[in-house]
Structures are given as C-alpha cells and as structure tokens.
PDB file of C-alpha atoms and ligand atoms in Angstrom:
ATOM      1  CA  MET A   1       0.000   0.000   0.000  1.00 66.00           C
ATOM      2  CA  GLY A   2       1.420   3.406  -0.944  1.00 66.00           C
ATOM      3  CA  VAL A   3       1.218   6.650   0.944  1.00 70.00           C
ATOM      4  CA  GLY A   4      -2.298   7.806   1.765  1.00 77.00           C
ATOM      5  CA  GLU A   5      -4.366   5.367  -0.262  1.00 86.00           C
ATOM      6  CA  ILE A   6      -8.098   4.777  -0.011  1.00 92.00           C
ATOM      7  CA  LEU A   7      -9.055   2.104   2.498  1.00 96.00           C
ATOM      8  CA  GLY A   8     -11.725  -0.529   1.958  1.00 96.00           C
ATOM      9  CA  PHE A   9     -14.931   0.128   3.880  1.00 97.00           C
ATOM     10  CA  ASP A  10     -18.606  -0.655   4.334  1.00 97.00           C
ATOM     11  CA  GLU A  11     -21.188   2.067   4.546  1.00 97.00           C
ATOM     12  CA  ALA A  12     -24.818   2.676   5.412  1.00 97.00           C
ATOM     13  CA  GLY A  13     -27.082   5.686   5.703  1.00 97.00           C
ATOM     14  CA  GLU A  14     -26.908   9.268   4.541  1.00 94.00           C
ATOM     15  CA  GLY A  15     -25.920  12.615   5.991  1.00 94.00           C
ATOM     16  CA  PRO A  16     -22.713  13.904   7.563  1.00 96.00           C
ATOM     17  CA  LEU A  17     -19.887  11.384   7.446  1.00 97.00           C
ATOM     18  CA  LEU A  18     -19.145   9.253  10.509  1.00 98.00           C
ATOM     19  CA  VAL A  19     -15.926   7.258  10.180  1.00 98.00           C
ATOM     20  CA  LEU A  20     -15.386   4.246  12.437  1.00 98.00           C
ATOM     21  CA  ILE A  21     -11.830   2.990  13.081  1.00 98.00           C
ATOM     22  CA  HIS A  22     -11.514  -0.478  14.576  1.00 98.00           C
ATOM     23  CA  GLY A  23      -9.216  -1.924  17.231  1.00 98.00           C
ATOM     24  CA  PHE A  24      -6.624  -4.719  17.163  1.00 98.00           C
ATOM     25  CA  PRO A  25      -6.639  -7.393  15.752  1.00 97.00           C
ATOM     26  CA  LEU A  26     -10.037  -6.657  14.332  1.00 98.00           C
ATOM     27  CA  ASP A  27     -11.655  -5.161  11.247  1.00 98.00           C
ATOM     28  CA  ARG A  28     -14.712  -3.187  10.075  1.00 98.00           C
ATOM     29  CA  TRP A  29     -17.038  -5.950  11.260  1.00 97.00           C
ATOM     30  CA  MET A  30     -16.635  -4.879  14.859  1.00 98.00           C
ATOM     31  CA  TRP A  31     -18.979  -1.965  14.063  1.00 98.00           C
ATOM     32  CA  VAL A  32     -21.855  -4.133  12.860  1.00 96.00           C
ATOM     33  CA  GLY A  33     -24.152  -2.761  15.595  1.00 97.00           C
ATOM     34  CA  GLN A  34     -23.432   0.853  14.650  1.00 98.00           C
ATOM     35  CA  PHE A  35     -24.659   0.553  11.052  1.00 95.00           C
ATOM     36  CA  GLU A  36     -28.222  -0.160  12.122  1.00 92.00           C
ATOM     37  CA  GLY A  37     -28.085   2.082  15.164  1.00 96.00           C
ATOM     38  CA  LEU A  38     -26.620   5.238  13.614  1.00 97.00           C
ATOM     39  CA  LYS A  39     -27.429   5.151   9.901  1.00 96.00           C
ATOM     40  CA  ASP A  40     -30.508   7.355  10.286  1.00 95.00           C
ATOM     41  CA  ILE A  41     -28.405  10.283  11.546  1.00 95.00           C
ATOM     42  CA  ARG A  42     -25.090   9.794   9.726  1.00 97.00           C
ATOM     43  CA  ARG A  43     -23.449   8.284   6.658  1.00 97.00           C
ATOM     44  CA  VAL A  44     -21.721   5.540   8.598  1.00 98.00           C
ATOM     45  CA  VAL A  45     -18.444   4.332   7.098  1.00 98.00           C
ATOM     46  CA  ALA A  46     -16.434   1.579   8.821  1.00 98.00           C
ATOM     47  CA  VAL A  47     -12.943   1.272   7.368  1.00 98.00           C
ATOM     48  CA  ASP A  48     -10.559  -1.653   7.323  1.00 98.00           C
ATOM     49  CA  LEU A  49      -7.113  -0.465   8.361  1.00 98.00           C
ATOM     50  CA  PRO A  50      -4.372  -1.682   5.954  1.00 96.00           C
ATOM     51  CA  GLY A  51      -3.791  -5.379   5.457  1.00 96.00           C
ATOM     52  CA  ARG A  52      -7.208  -6.796   6.313  1.00 96.00           C
ATOM     53  CA  GLY A  53     -10.676  -7.128   4.918  1.00 94.00           C
ATOM     54  CA  ARG A  54     -11.107  -4.894   1.908  1.00 92.00           C
ATOM     55  CA  SER A  55      -7.864  -2.954   2.297  1.00 94.00           C
ATOM     56  CA  LEU A  56      -4.529  -3.564   0.626  1.00 91.00           C
ATOM     57  CA  ALA A  57      -1.592  -4.892   2.630  1.00 88.00           C
ATOM     58  CA  ILE A  58       1.093  -2.700   4.154  1.00 84.00           C
ATOM     59  CA  SER A  59       4.618  -3.811   5.050  1.00 84.00           C
ATOM     60  CA  ALA A  60       5.626  -3.827   8.715  1.00 82.00           C
ATOM     61  CA  LYS A  61       8.251  -1.210   7.813  1.00 86.00           C
ATOM     62  CA  GLU A  62       5.600   1.210   6.542  1.00 90.00           C
ATOM     63  CA  ALA A  63       3.042   0.529   9.263  1.00 95.00           C
ATOM     64  CA  THR A  64       2.783   3.380  11.742  1.00 97.00           C
ATOM     65  CA  MET A  65      -0.178   5.078  13.379  1.00 98.00           C
ATOM     66  CA  ASP A  66       0.690   8.103  11.204  1.00 97.00           C
ATOM     67  CA  ALA A  67       0.520   6.012   8.018  1.00 96.00           C
ATOM     68  CA  TYR A  68      -2.792   4.506   9.111  1.00 97.00           C
ATOM     69  CA  ALA A  69      -4.099   8.012   9.816  1.00 97.00           C
ATOM     70  CA  ASP A  70      -2.985   9.211   6.384  1.00 96.00           C
ATOM     71  CA  HIS A  71      -4.971   6.379   4.765  1.00 96.00           C
ATOM     72  CA  VAL A  72      -8.026   7.337   6.807  1.00 97.00           C
ATOM     73  CA  ALA A  73      -7.555  10.982   5.742  1.00 97.00           C
ATOM     74  CA  THR A  74      -7.338  10.031   2.064  1.00 96.00           C
ATOM     75  CA  THR A  75     -10.473   7.937   2.469  1.00 97.00           C
ATOM     76  CA  ILE A  76     -12.395  10.830   4.066  1.00 97.00           C
ATOM     77  CA  VAL A  77     -11.386  13.129   1.202  1.00 96.00           C
ATOM     78  CA  ALA A  78     -12.243  10.467  -1.394  1.00 96.00           C
ATOM     79  CA  LEU A  79     -15.713  10.170   0.120  1.00 96.00           C
ATOM     80  CA  GLY A  80     -16.281  13.707  -1.067  1.00 94.00           C
ATOM     81  CA  THR A  81     -16.681  15.470   2.234  1.00 93.00           C
ATOM     82  CA  LEU A  82     -14.792  18.224   4.013  1.00 92.00           C
ATOM     83  CA  GLN A  83     -15.029  16.831   7.537  1.00 96.00           C
ATOM     84  CA  ALA A  84     -16.003  13.693   9.407  1.00 98.00           C
ATOM     85  CA  ASP A  85     -17.076  12.738  12.880  1.00 98.00           C
ATOM     86  CA  VAL A  86     -14.387  10.206  13.796  1.00 98.00           C
ATOM     87  CA  VAL A  87     -14.762   7.251  16.147  1.00 98.00           C
ATOM     88  CA  GLY A  88     -11.702   5.246  17.151  1.00 98.00           C
ATOM     89  CA  LEU A  89     -11.675   2.258  19.450  1.00 98.00           C
ATOM     90  CA  SER A  90      -8.453   1.365  21.247  1.00 98.00           C
ATOM     91  CA  MET A  91      -5.867   1.073  18.412  1.00 98.00           C
ATOM     92  CA  GLY A  92      -8.422   3.012  16.369  1.00 98.00           C
ATOM     93  CA  GLY A  93      -8.138   5.709  19.029  1.00 98.00           C
ATOM     94  CA  TYR A  94      -4.340   5.809  18.560  1.00 98.00           C
ATOM     95  CA  VAL A  95      -5.039   6.329  14.850  1.00 98.00           C
ATOM     96  CA  ALA A  96      -7.595   9.036  15.663  1.00 98.00           C
ATOM     97  CA  PHE A  97      -4.967  10.950  17.693  1.00 98.00           C
ATOM     98  CA  ALA A  98      -2.587  10.759  14.716  1.00 98.00           C
ATOM     99  CA  LEU A  99      -5.378  11.881  12.391  1.00 98.00           C
ATOM    100  CA  TRP A 100      -6.013  14.892  14.617  1.00 98.00           C
ATOM    101  CA  ARG A 101      -2.294  15.775  14.700  1.00 98.00           C
ATOM    102  CA  ARG A 102      -1.811  15.418  10.957  1.00 98.00           C
ATOM    103  CA  HIS A 103      -5.181  16.339   9.426  1.00 98.00           C
ATOM    104  CA  PRO A 104      -7.152  18.311  12.033  1.00 98.00           C
ATOM    105  CA  HIS A 105      -9.184  20.132   9.360  1.00 98.00           C
ATOM    106  CA  LEU A 106     -10.831  16.800   8.460  1.00 98.00           C
ATOM    107  CA  VAL A 107     -12.084  16.119  11.999  1.00 98.00           C
ATOM    108  CA  ARG A 108     -15.419  17.574  13.045  1.00 97.00           C
ATOM    109  CA  SER A 109     -15.677  15.664  16.317  1.00 97.00           C
ATOM    110  CA  LEU A 110     -14.076  12.712  18.070  1.00 98.00           C
ATOM    111  CA  ILE A 111     -15.431   9.708  19.908  1.00 98.00           C
ATOM    112  CA  LEU A 112     -12.532   8.039  21.709  1.00 98.00           C
ATOM    113  CA  ALA A 113     -13.647   4.604  22.848  1.00 98.00           C
ATOM    114  CA  ASP A 114     -11.754   2.328  25.221  1.00 98.00           C
ATOM    115  CA  THR A 115      -8.440   3.910  24.353  1.00 98.00           C
ATOM    116  CA  ARG A 116      -5.528   5.658  26.006  1.00 98.00           C
ATOM    117  CA  ALA A 117      -3.281   8.609  25.239  1.00 98.00           C
ATOM    118  CA  GLY A 118      -0.056   7.325  26.770  1.00 98.00           C
ATOM    119  CA  PRO A 119       2.579   5.187  25.018  1.00 98.00           C
ATOM    120  CA  ASP A 120       3.438   1.585  25.866  1.00 97.00           C
ATOM    121  CA  SER A 121       5.440   1.016  29.026  1.00 97.00           C
ATOM    122  CA  GLU A 122       8.782  -0.783  28.636  1.00 97.00           C
ATOM    123  CA  GLU A 123       7.044  -3.965  29.767  1.00 97.00           C
ATOM    124  CA  GLY A 124       4.244  -3.356  27.254  1.00 97.00           C
ATOM    125  CA  LYS A 125       6.762  -2.858  24.448  1.00 97.00           C
ATOM    126  CA  ALA A 126       8.450  -6.147  25.310  1.00 98.00           C
ATOM    127  CA  ALA A 127       5.055  -7.898  25.295  1.00 97.00           C
ATOM    128  CA  ARG A 128       4.396  -6.559  21.770  1.00 97.00           C
ATOM    129  CA  GLY A 129       7.570  -8.298  20.596  1.00 96.00           C
ATOM    130  CA  LEU A 130       6.603 -11.569  22.278  1.00 97.00           C
ATOM    131  CA  ASN A 131       3.134 -11.401  20.737  1.00 97.00           C
ATOM    132  CA  ALA A 132       4.623 -10.692  17.306  1.00 97.00           C
ATOM    133  CA  ASP A 133       6.835 -13.804  17.669  1.00 97.00           C
ATOM    134  CA  LYS A 134       3.790 -15.824  18.674  1.00 97.00           C
ATOM    135  CA  VAL A 135       1.769 -14.611  15.686  1.00 98.00           C
ATOM    136  CA  TRP A 136       4.692 -15.311  13.346  1.00 97.00           C
ATOM    137  CA  ALA A 137       4.868 -18.899  14.615  1.00 97.00           C
ATOM    138  CA  GLU A 138       1.186 -19.730  14.992  1.00 96.00           C
ATOM    139  CA  GLY A 139      -0.943 -17.058  13.278  1.00 97.00           C
ATOM    140  CA  THR A 140      -3.169 -14.338  14.737  1.00 97.00           C
ATOM    141  CA  VAL A 141      -5.426 -16.918  16.420  1.00 96.00           C
ATOM    142  CA  ALA A 142      -2.539 -17.558  18.817  1.00 96.00           C
ATOM    143  CA  LEU A 143      -3.563 -14.294  20.520  1.00 97.00           C
ATOM    144  CA  VAL A 144      -7.119 -15.416  21.232  1.00 96.00           C
ATOM    145  CA  GLU A 145      -6.375 -17.211  24.470  1.00 94.00           C
ATOM    146  CA  GLY A 146      -4.532 -14.296  26.048  1.00 94.00           C
ATOM    147  CA  MET A 147      -6.599 -11.470  24.589  1.00 95.00           C
ATOM    148  CA  LEU A 148     -10.222 -12.585  24.385  1.00 94.00           C
ATOM    149  CA  PRO A 149     -10.828 -12.558  28.154  1.00 93.00           C
ATOM    150  CA  LYS A 150      -9.493  -8.992  28.215  1.00 96.00           C
ATOM    151  CA  LEU A 151     -11.583  -7.782  25.277  1.00 97.00           C
ATOM    152  CA  LEU A 152     -14.970  -8.873  26.573  1.00 97.00           C
ATOM    153  CA  SER A 153     -16.671  -8.637  29.942  1.00 95.00           C
ATOM    154  CA  PRO A 154     -17.097 -11.839  31.964  1.00 91.00           C
ATOM    155  CA  SER A 155     -20.811 -11.776  31.122  1.00 91.00           C
ATOM    156  CA  ALA A 156     -20.331 -11.415  27.338  1.00 94.00           C
ATOM    157  CA  ARG A 157     -22.940 -13.273  25.319  1.00 95.00           C
ATOM    158  CA  HIS A 158     -21.823 -16.277  23.250  1.00 96.00           C
ATOM    159  CA  GLU A 159     -23.054 -14.451  20.164  1.00 96.00           C
ATOM    160  CA  VAL A 160     -20.566 -11.632  20.817  1.00 96.00           C
ATOM    161  CA  VAL A 161     -17.694 -14.099  21.254  1.00 96.00           C
ATOM    162  CA  MET A 162     -18.696 -15.607  17.908  1.00 96.00           C
ATOM    163  CA  GLN A 163     -18.528 -12.159  16.323  1.00 96.00           C
ATOM    164  CA  VAL A 164     -15.020 -11.528  17.625  1.00 97.00           C
ATOM    165  CA  LEU A 165     -13.335 -14.866  16.842  1.00 97.00           C
ATOM    166  CA  PRO A 166     -13.632 -14.672  13.038  1.00 97.00           C
ATOM    167  CA  MET A 167     -11.947 -11.269  13.086  1.00 97.00           C
ATOM    168  CA  PHE A 168      -8.908 -12.808  14.791  1.00 96.00           C
ATOM    169  CA  GLU A 169      -8.962 -15.657  12.266  1.00 96.00           C
ATOM    170  CA  ASP A 170      -9.282 -13.312   9.302  1.00 96.00           C
ATOM    171  CA  THR A 171      -6.498 -10.920  10.302  1.00 97.00           C
ATOM    172  CA  PRO A 172      -3.404 -12.082   8.391  1.00 97.00           C
ATOM    173  CA  ALA A 173      -0.365 -12.761  10.582  1.00 97.00           C
ATOM    174  CA  LEU A 174       1.734 -10.145   8.790  1.00 96.00           C
ATOM    175  CA  THR A 175      -0.967  -7.543   9.395  1.00 97.00           C
ATOM    176  CA  ALA A 176      -1.186  -8.357  13.104  1.00 97.00           C
ATOM    177  CA  ILE A 177       2.616  -8.136  13.343  1.00 96.00           C
ATOM    178  CA  ALA A 178       2.591  -4.771  11.541  1.00 96.00           C
ATOM    179  CA  ASP A 179      -0.069  -3.506  13.967  1.00 97.00           C
ATOM    180  CA  LEU A 180       1.878  -4.730  16.984  1.00 97.00           C
ATOM    181  CA  ILE A 181       5.072  -2.996  15.888  1.00 96.00           C
ATOM    182  CA  ALA A 182       3.169   0.175  14.968  1.00 97.00           C
ATOM    183  CA  MET A 183       1.413   0.235  18.352  1.00 98.00           C
ATOM    184  CA  ARG A 184       4.694  -0.443  20.200  1.00 97.00           C
ATOM    185  CA  ASP A 185       6.392   2.450  18.450  1.00 97.00           C
ATOM    186  CA  ARG A 186       3.502   4.917  18.615  1.00 98.00           C
ATOM    187  CA  PRO A 187       4.224   8.301  20.131  1.00 97.00           C
ATOM    188  CA  ASP A 188       2.857   9.592  23.399  1.00 98.00           C
ATOM    189  CA  SER A 189      -0.431  11.330  22.570  1.00 98.00           C
ATOM    190  CA  THR A 190      -0.716  12.995  25.989  1.00 98.00           C
ATOM    191  CA  PRO A 191       0.651  16.330  24.690  1.00 98.00           C
ATOM    192  CA  THR A 192      -1.904  16.148  21.860  1.00 98.00           C
ATOM    193  CA  LEU A 193      -4.853  16.260  24.259  1.00 98.00           C
ATOM    194  CA  ALA A 194      -4.596  19.980  25.001  1.00 98.00           C
ATOM    195  CA  THR A 195      -4.654  20.704  21.241  1.00 98.00           C
ATOM    196  CA  ILE A 196      -8.018  18.990  20.704  1.00 98.00           C
ATOM    197  CA  THR A 197     -10.561  21.730  20.175  1.00 96.00           C
ATOM    198  CA  VAL A 198     -13.414  19.761  18.596  1.00 96.00           C
ATOM    199  CA  PRO A 199     -16.289  18.255  20.625  1.00 96.00           C
ATOM    200  CA  THR A 200     -15.075  14.956  22.049  1.00 98.00           C
ATOM    201  CA  LEU A 201     -16.841  12.050  23.698  1.00 98.00           C
ATOM    202  CA  ILE A 202     -14.770   9.647  25.785  1.00 98.00           C
ATOM    203  CA  VAL A 203     -16.377   6.231  26.088  1.00 98.00           C
ATOM    204  CA  ARG A 204     -15.368   3.262  28.225  1.00 98.00           C
ATOM    205  CA  GLY A 205     -16.987  -0.105  28.814  1.00 98.00           C
ATOM    206  CA  ALA A 206     -17.581  -0.437  32.576  1.00 98.00           C
ATOM    207  CA  ASP A 207     -15.701  -3.753  32.598  1.00 97.00           C
ATOM    208  CA  ASP A 208     -12.867  -2.781  30.253  1.00 97.00           C
ATOM    209  CA  ALA A 209      -9.925  -4.853  31.488  1.00 97.00           C
ATOM    210  CA  LEU A 210      -7.413  -3.174  29.158  1.00 96.00           C
ATOM    211  CA  MET A 211      -8.156   0.519  29.661  1.00 97.00           C
ATOM    212  CA  GLY A 212      -8.844   1.459  33.266  1.00 96.00           C
ATOM    213  CA  PRO A 213     -10.836   4.453  34.562  1.00 97.00           C
ATOM    214  CA  GLU A 214      -7.518   6.264  35.090  1.00 97.00           C
ATOM    215  CA  GLU A 215      -7.101   6.408  31.298  1.00 97.00           C
ATOM    216  CA  VAL A 216     -10.490   8.102  30.981  1.00 97.00           C
ATOM    217  CA  ALA A 217      -9.556  10.554  33.736  1.00 97.00           C
ATOM    218  CA  LEU A 218      -6.339  11.440  31.905  1.00 98.00           C
ATOM    219  CA  LEU A 219      -8.187  11.989  28.623  1.00 98.00           C
ATOM    220  CA  ALA A 220     -10.910  14.044  30.313  1.00 98.00           C
ATOM    221  CA  ARG A 221      -8.374  16.212  32.130  1.00 97.00           C
ATOM    222  CA  GLY A 222      -6.447  16.861  28.944  1.00 98.00           C
ATOM    223  CA  ILE A 223      -9.241  17.593  26.446  1.00 98.00           C
ATOM    224  CA  SER A 224     -11.124  20.791  27.210  1.00 93.00           C
ATOM    225  CA  ALA A 225     -14.303  20.033  25.245  1.00 85.00           C
ATOM    226  CA  ALA A 226     -14.736  16.441  26.442  1.00 96.00           C
ATOM    227  CA  GLN A 227     -17.728  14.593  27.812  1.00 97.00           C
ATOM    228  CA  THR A 228     -17.388  11.108  29.233  1.00 98.00           C
ATOM    229  CA  VAL A 229     -19.732   8.171  29.347  1.00 98.00           C
ATOM    230  CA  THR A 230     -19.500   4.661  30.778  1.00 98.00           C
ATOM    231  CA  ILE A 231     -21.162   1.812  28.899  1.00 98.00           C
ATOM    232  CA  PRO A 232     -22.676  -0.718  31.326  1.00 97.00           C
ATOM    233  CA  ASP A 233     -22.443  -4.470  30.748  1.00 96.00           C
ATOM    234  CA  ALA A 234     -19.513  -4.098  28.385  1.00 97.00           C
ATOM    235  CA  GLY A 235     -15.782  -4.701  28.363  1.00 98.00           C
ATOM    236  CA  HIS A 236     -13.105  -3.298  26.039  1.00 98.00           C
ATOM    237  CA  LEU A 237     -15.204  -3.783  22.894  1.00 98.00           C
ATOM    238  CA  SER A 238     -18.049  -1.640  24.210  1.00 98.00           C
ATOM    239  CA  PRO A 239     -19.727  -0.890  20.816  1.00 98.00           C
ATOM    240  CA  LEU A 240     -19.899  -4.610  20.070  1.00 97.00           C
ATOM    241  CA  GLU A 241     -20.890  -5.836  23.490  1.00 97.00           C
ATOM    242  CA  ASN A 242     -23.543  -3.251  24.276  1.00 98.00           C
ATOM    243  CA  PRO A 243     -24.459  -1.581  20.973  1.00 98.00           C
ATOM    244  CA  GLU A 244     -27.706  -0.163  22.363  1.00 98.00           C
ATOM    245  CA  ALA A 245     -25.989   1.821  25.110  1.00 98.00           C
ATOM    246  CA  PHE A 246     -23.042   2.775  22.880  1.00 98.00           C
ATOM    247  CA  ASN A 247     -25.349   4.009  20.120  1.00 98.00           C
ATOM    248  CA  ALA A 248     -27.521   5.926  22.569  1.00 98.00           C
ATOM    249  CA  ALA A 249     -24.423   7.730  23.892  1.00 98.00           C
ATOM    250  CA  ALA A 250     -23.139   8.398  20.363  1.00 98.00           C
ATOM    251  CA  ARG A 251     -26.538   9.679  19.226  1.00 97.00           C
ATOM    252  CA  ALA A 252     -26.869  12.051  22.172  1.00 96.00           C
ATOM    253  CA  PHE A 253     -23.373  13.400  21.485  1.00 97.00           C
ATOM    254  CA  LEU A 254     -23.671  13.649  17.693  1.00 96.00           C
ATOM    255  CA  GLY A 255     -27.156  15.131  17.958  1.00 90.00           C
ATOM    256  CA  ASP A 256     -25.721  18.067  19.887  1.00 73.00           C
ATOM    257  CA  PHE A 257     -24.070  19.489  16.785  1.00 64.00           C
ATOM    258  CA  LEU A 258     -26.140  18.238  13.862  1.00 61.00           C
ATOM    259  CA  PRO A 259     -25.458  20.582  10.945  1.00 57.00           C
TER     260      PRO A 259
HETATM  261  C1  LIG B 301      -6.929  -2.830  20.802  1.00 55.05           C
HETATM  262  O1  LIG B 301      -7.977  -3.246  21.290  1.00 55.05           O
HETATM  263  O2  LIG B 301      -6.913  -2.168  19.758  1.00 55.05           O
HETATM  264  C2  LIG B 301      -5.629  -3.165  21.486  1.00 55.05           C
HETATM  265  O3  LIG B 301      -5.869  -3.946  22.592  1.00 55.05           O
HETATM  266  C3  LIG B 301      -4.885  -1.932  21.839  1.00 55.05           C
HETATM  267  C4  LIG B 301      -3.539  -2.217  22.439  1.00 55.05           C
HETATM  268  O4  LIG B 301      -3.115  -3.385  22.477  1.00 55.05           O
HETATM  269  O5  LIG B 301      -2.884  -1.268  22.893  1.00 55.05           O
END
C-alpha cells in the first residue's frame, strides 16, 4: 500500500460522514451494531485499516499510526466530504490521535472509545515483541487465548464471542505483526490532548480490562471540550458488546451538533 491510499470500507445511511476505526486485531465488522443504530443520523463508514478485509496490505516497515491516519484521511477526502465525525476504538483511538495531529481540518468531532493517550510502558513494548513472535509462529489466532478474556466482559454473550473470533482468524499474521510494531512504536499522545478543540466524547466499557478508569480521567483532564460516558455491561469492545448503550451515547453526542 502506498502513501495515503483509499481504504476498503462498508457504509450505510446518509448525511454527515461518521468514520469508524476499529481496534486490534479486528476489522470493520466490529462496528456491525453501529450501522443499524446510527445510519438514520449519519453516513456511517467503517474502514478496514491496511492489510485486512477490503484494504490492501502494508509492510511492517511502513506501518505506523501516522501512516494509518494518512490512509483514513485520504479515504475521508475520497468520500467527497470536508469533515467527518471520527470514532476510534483502542488502536483506532491511537489512529484518531494521529489523524487529529496530521489532518485536524478533516475532523469535526471525536469519539474516543476504550483507548488511552499514553505510550506503551517498557514492559508493554516487550510484550508486543513476544506477541509478534507468537503470531509469526502460529498465526493471529494464537492471541485469542490471552486477549479474548481482556476484550470482553465476563458476562459477554456467546453471540458476541462468535462475532469476535472470526476477526482474529481473518487478520493475516503479517498484518497483526505490523499492527503490533506500529502500536509499540507509537508516540505519546498525551501532549496532543490539550490541542483537541473539537467536541469529544470519551467512552469506556464499565468492565474494560485493558483501559482502566484512570485512562479516561487522563483523557478528560487533557481535552477541554470532552464529555465522558460509561457503557454498562460491556468490556473493552463496548460498541460490540452493548451496541444499544453505545449508540444511545453516540446519538446524544452527535445530535448536539447536527449541521
Ligand atoms: C486494541 O484493542 O486495539 C488493542 O488492545 C490496543 C492495544 O493493544 O494497545
């Protein structure tokens, strides 16, 4: 994939553009509940970051949060609109920070879901390398055992588990490795927070085992125009686990500044 190419996506609805950026090691399917729930107020576009689903592959050397953000920016422009409401979950949030730094004029508002501003700790960086080795040897499914219990709440419905597993299976090993390296090497977005001037909603699943309430507090302290909401009965993948509550929060937020 070259610099700033159009990503593959699915879309539904009409109106102002709402771009959904998925987490790791997932794809556009994680937003299945947002198509139905938000398509009457927005043109909902869920992208596949490079190397999965409908998007072309990227080499691990080229994969950075900045490169991912540039592809999202090109996609927004190609969709024929000047600005988008941008939703990023977890890794998608890291991409959203990069999008804001590099292409702020394209961002009308932000929904930062189950994500954090800070970089990986030294321990976290080392774990990225170990996970990359594991994926290289056994494929992306090798991450299921360690990650799945952290992505979903203990009470997650079987149906939700069955939505998540195929995304692990369908993410090519080289893509997962590229993501892991790109996440490990991502910059600290904490200094970015004070620069965010657009309306921002910070969302966290009440049972998110990966992003604690302290991450929300840090985001809320740093972003002046931020509201926060907790999604009950949901873990890290709050839009997938409790789409009703997630969509209700998104609708209330997006409805505040309908054009
Ligand atoms: C994600 O859900 O995108 C990842 O868990 C984020 C991360 O590993 O930092």
